[in-house]
Coordinates of C-alpha atoms and ligand atoms in Angstrom, one line a residue:
M1 CA 132.5 123.6 115.6
P2 CA 134.9 121.3 117.3
H3 CA 136.8 118.7 114.9
S4 CA 134.4 115.3 114.4
I5 CA 137.6 113.1 114.7
T6 CA 140.8 112.4 116.0
H7 CA 144.6 112.7 115.0
D8 CA 144.5 109.2 116.0
I9 CA 141.3 108.1 113.9
I10 CA 142.9 110.3 110.6
S11 CA 146.4 108.3 110.9
Q12 CA 144.3 104.9 111.2
I13 CA 142.5 105.5 108.5
A14 CA 145.8 107.0 106.5
T15 CA 147.2 103.6 106.9
R16 CA 144.2 101.7 105.8
L17 CA 144.4 103.8 102.3
E18 CA 148.5 103.5 102.1
E19 CA 148.3 99.7 103.0
A20 CA 145.1 98.8 100.4
E21 CA 147.5 100.9 97.5
L22 CA 151.0 99.5 98.6
N23 CA 149.6 95.5 98.6
H24 CA 147.4 96.3 96.0
K25 CA 144.2 95.0 98.0
D26 CA 141.0 96.5 98.1
L27 CA 139.0 97.3 100.8
P28 CA 135.5 98.9 101.5
K29 CA 134.5 102.4 101.3
I30 CA 136.0 104.7 104.3
T31 CA 132.4 105.5 105.3
D32 CA 131.4 102.2 106.1
D33 CA 133.5 102.2 109.4
F34 CA 133.3 106.2 109.9
P35 CA 129.9 107.2 108.5
D36 CA 130.1 110.9 110.3
L37 CA 133.8 111.5 108.5
T38 CA 133.1 115.4 106.8
M39 CA 135.2 116.9 103.9
A40 CA 137.6 118.3 106.1
D41 CA 138.3 114.8 107.9
A42 CA 138.9 113.3 104.4
T43 CA 141.1 116.4 103.2
A44 CA 143.2 116.0 106.7
V45 CA 143.8 112.1 105.7
N46 CA 144.6 112.8 102.3
W47 CA 147.3 115.4 103.3
E48 CA 148.5 112.8 106.2
I49 CA 149.4 110.2 103.1
R50 CA 151.0 112.9 101.4
R51 CA 153.2 113.5 104.5
R52 CA 154.2 109.9 104.7
K53 CA 154.9 109.3 101.0
L54 CA 157.0 112.6 101.2
A55 CA 158.8 111.2 104.3
R56 CA 159.6 108.1 102.4
G57 CA 161.5 110.0 99.8
H58 CA 158.6 110.5 97.1
K59 CA 158.4 114.0 95.5
A60 CA 155.2 115.5 94.9
I61 CA 155.4 117.3 91.5
G62 CA 151.5 118.4 91.1
M63 CA 148.4 117.9 91.9
K64 CA 144.8 116.0 90.3
M65 CA 141.2 116.9 89.6
G66 CA 138.6 114.4 89.8
F67 CA 134.9 114.6 89.2
T68 CA 135.3 117.8 86.7
S69 CA 132.8 116.4 84.5
N70 CA 129.3 115.9 84.6
A71 CA 129.9 112.4 83.0
M72 CA 132.0 111.4 85.8
R73 CA 129.8 112.6 88.0
A74 CA 126.8 110.6 86.9
Q75 CA 129.0 107.5 86.3
M76 CA 130.4 107.5 89.8
G77 CA 127.3 109.1 92.1
V78 CA 129.4 111.9 92.9
S79 CA 128.1 115.8 93.5
S80 CA 131.6 117.7 93.5
P81 CA 135.1 117.3 92.6
T82 CA 137.5 116.3 94.3
Y83 CA 141.8 116.4 94.8
G84 CA 144.7 114.6 95.0
T85 CA 148.2 114.6 94.7
L86 CA 150.8 113.0 92.0
Y87 CA 153.9 111.8 93.0
D88 CA 157.1 111.7 91.1
H89 CA 157.0 107.7 91.2
Y90 CA 153.2 107.9 89.7
R91 CA 154.8 109.6 86.1
F92 CA 155.3 107.7 83.3
E93 CA 156.7 108.9 79.6
N94 CA 154.9 108.5 76.6
G95 CA 154.8 104.8 75.2
A96 CA 155.6 103.3 78.5
T97 CA 154.6 99.6 79.8
I98 CA 153.2 100.2 83.1
S99 CA 152.9 97.0 85.4
F100 CA 149.2 95.8 85.9
S101 CA 149.7 93.6 88.8
E102 CA 150.9 96.5 91.1
L103 CA 147.6 97.8 90.7
I104 CA 144.0 96.5 91.7
H105 CA 141.2 97.6 89.1
P106 CA 142.9 100.6 87.0
R107 CA 140.6 102.8 84.8
I108 CA 141.7 105.2 82.2
E109 CA 141.5 108.7 81.5
P110 CA 142.6 111.1 78.6
E111 CA 143.0 114.4 80.1
L112 CA 144.5 117.8 79.7
S113 CA 147.2 119.2 81.9
F114 CA 148.6 122.4 82.8
I115 CA 152.3 123.4 84.2
T116 CA 152.3 126.4 85.6
H117 CA 155.3 129.0 86.0
S118 CA 154.0 131.4 89.3
E119 CA 152.2 130.6 92.3
L120 CA 148.5 130.2 92.3
S121 CA 146.7 131.1 95.3
G122 CA 143.2 132.4 96.8
P123 CA 139.5 131.2 96.2
D124 CA 138.4 133.2 93.4
L125 CA 140.5 132.8 90.3
S126 CA 139.3 133.2 86.6
I127 CA 140.2 131.3 83.7
T128 CA 142.4 134.1 82.6
D129 CA 144.0 134.3 85.8
V130 CA 145.1 130.8 85.5
L131 CA 146.0 130.9 81.5
N132 CA 148.5 133.8 82.8
A133 CA 150.1 131.5 84.9
T134 CA 150.4 128.3 82.4
E135 CA 153.5 128.1 81.0
A136 CA 152.1 124.8 79.2
I137 CA 149.3 122.6 78.2
V138 CA 150.4 118.9 78.0
P139 CA 148.3 116.4 76.3
S140 CA 147.9 113.2 79.1
I141 CA 146.3 110.0 80.5
E142 CA 145.9 109.4 84.2
I143 CA 145.2 106.1 85.7
V144 CA 143.3 105.9 88.5
D145 CA 142.9 103.2 90.7
S146 CA 140.2 103.3 93.7
R147 CA 141.4 101.5 96.7
F148 CA 137.6 100.6 97.3
I149 CA 136.0 97.5 96.1
D150 CA 134.2 97.5 92.7
Y151 CA 134.4 101.4 92.9
K152 CA 132.2 101.8 95.4
F153 CA 132.6 105.0 97.4
D154 CA 131.0 108.2 97.6
M155 CA 132.9 112.0 97.7
V156 CA 134.4 111.5 101.3
S157 CA 135.8 108.4 100.7
N158 CA 137.4 109.5 97.4
Q159 CA 139.0 112.7 98.8
A160 CA 140.3 110.8 101.4
D161 CA 142.0 108.2 98.9
N162 CA 143.7 110.9 97.1
S163 CA 141.0 111.1 94.4
S164 CA 141.7 107.3 93.4
S165 CA 145.5 108.8 91.9
A166 CA 147.4 106.0 90.7
R167 CA 149.7 106.4 87.8
F168 CA 150.0 109.1 84.7
I169 CA 151.2 109.4 81.5
V170 CA 152.5 112.5 80.0
G171 CA 152.3 113.5 76.1
P172 CA 154.7 113.8 73.7
Q173 CA 154.7 117.7 73.4
Q174 CA 154.0 120.9 75.9
F175 CA 151.8 123.3 73.9
S176 CA 151.9 127.1 74.9
P177 CA 148.5 128.4 75.9
D178 CA 148.7 131.1 73.4
I179 CA 148.3 128.5 70.5
I180 CA 145.9 125.8 72.0
D181 CA 142.7 126.4 73.4
A182 CA 141.9 123.6 76.1
Q183 CA 138.2 124.2 76.0
A184 CA 138.4 123.4 72.2
V185 CA 140.1 120.7 72.2
T186 CA 138.8 117.2 71.4
C187 CA 139.8 113.3 72.3
Q188 CA 139.0 109.9 70.8
L189 CA 140.1 107.2 73.1
E190 CA 140.8 103.9 71.8
R191 CA 141.4 100.1 73.6
N192 CA 143.5 97.8 71.6
G193 CA 142.6 99.3 68.5
E194 CA 139.2 99.9 69.0
I195 CA 137.6 103.5 69.5
I196 CA 135.8 103.8 73.1
D197 CA 135.1 107.1 73.9
H198 CA 135.0 110.7 72.6
G199 CA 135.4 114.1 74.7
S200 CA 136.2 117.2 74.6
G201 CA 138.0 120.2 77.1
A202 CA 134.8 121.9 77.5
E203 CA 133.3 118.6 79.4
V204 CA 136.1 119.6 81.9
M205 CA 134.2 122.0 84.1
E206 CA 133.0 123.9 80.9
H207 CA 137.1 125.1 80.5
P208 CA 139.8 122.8 82.1
A209 CA 141.5 126.3 83.6
A210 CA 138.5 126.4 85.8
S211 CA 139.5 123.4 86.9
V212 CA 142.8 124.7 88.2
A213 CA 140.7 127.8 89.5
C214 CA 138.5 125.1 91.5
L215 CA 141.7 123.2 92.6
V216 CA 143.2 126.6 93.8
A217 CA 140.1 127.2 95.6
M218 CA 140.1 124.0 97.7
L219 CA 143.8 124.3 98.5
D220 CA 143.0 128.0 99.5
E221 CA 140.1 126.4 102.0
V222 CA 142.9 124.4 103.8
G223 CA 145.2 127.3 103.8
K224 CA 147.3 126.2 101.0
T225 CA 148.5 127.3 97.5
L226 CA 149.7 125.8 94.3
P227 CA 153.5 126.1 93.9
A228 CA 154.8 127.2 90.2
G229 CA 155.9 124.3 88.5
S230 CA 153.1 122.5 89.2
F231 CA 151.9 119.6 87.0
V232 CA 148.0 120.0 87.3
M233 CA 145.6 117.3 86.0
T234 CA 142.6 118.9 85.2
G235 CA 140.0 115.6 84.9
G236 CA 139.0 113.1 82.3
M237 CA 137.2 114.6 79.0
T238 CA 135.7 111.2 78.9
R239 CA 134.2 108.4 80.9
A240 CA 137.1 106.6 82.9
A241 CA 137.4 103.1 80.9
A242 CA 137.8 99.8 82.2
S243 CA 140.8 97.9 81.5
A244 CA 142.6 94.6 81.4
P245 CA 146.3 93.1 81.4
G246 CA 147.7 93.5 78.3
D247 CA 145.4 96.3 77.1
H248 CA 146.8 98.7 74.9
F249 CA 145.3 102.6 75.2
V250 CA 145.8 105.4 72.8
A251 CA 144.2 108.7 73.5
R252 CA 144.3 111.1 70.4
F253 CA 144.1 114.8 71.4
S254 CA 143.3 117.0 68.3
G255 CA 146.3 119.3 67.0
M256 CA 148.2 117.6 70.2
G257 CA 149.2 114.7 69.0
D258 CA 148.6 110.9 70.9
V259 CA 149.5 109.8 74.4
H260 CA 149.7 105.9 74.7
F261 CA 150.7 103.1 77.0
H262 CA 150.6 99.6 77.7
F263 CA 149.9 97.6 80.5
S264 CA 152.0 94.3 81.0
Q265 CA 150.2 91.3 81.1
Ligands
LIG301 MG1 141.1 112.1 86.2

């Protein structure tokens, strides 16, 4: 089947989405103007945005999976996972203060992240394959920031938008997959001292390593692999929590410590 849209349209959509991110100005979902856009087209947009960021000197340091839990898919009306690239300038250390004004309408997701020591490739890796290639599991927080008005989007628009990726905070300590059972880890999310949600690793595709395997399968569809040394965010363990300027978030992971950050006023 011939490709449905031209490189020129891919380029136009990439420009719209990057301008929305860089100017922190939201826009209607892409499929309002391009209703025939396919997941393959959206993936091409996603990789075009990556090409532009790398050309400007940013580094790709890993990947994120989105919509890996039933709770998150139900919250957003999305039917299957999407993925995005994590860049060096999205990364913050534990306890950081993060500028709210550089974002549109950030939401908070506690996640388990995997650091790989070997390249992963292919369409059907097992949980064991992923764990055998894992150097460490790290508690973390993703800050998503859909470039779409009121988070009104569909799966295709979200995939074009790098799966809403915006910022992430890396926890204080790394753990060997031999001593941490990612599936059994639980998490409590607090906003300004109030408990707002709970979740567990089992809510991430039954096992967070399955999310990594799913990512590798999606990369395989476009002839790509997951390089050794990747930092992979496996998906939210809770629903995504709304935020406001000045908010303080803490995610408390069982047996793995706390990850926290402040938004600036
Ligand atoms: Mg996430």
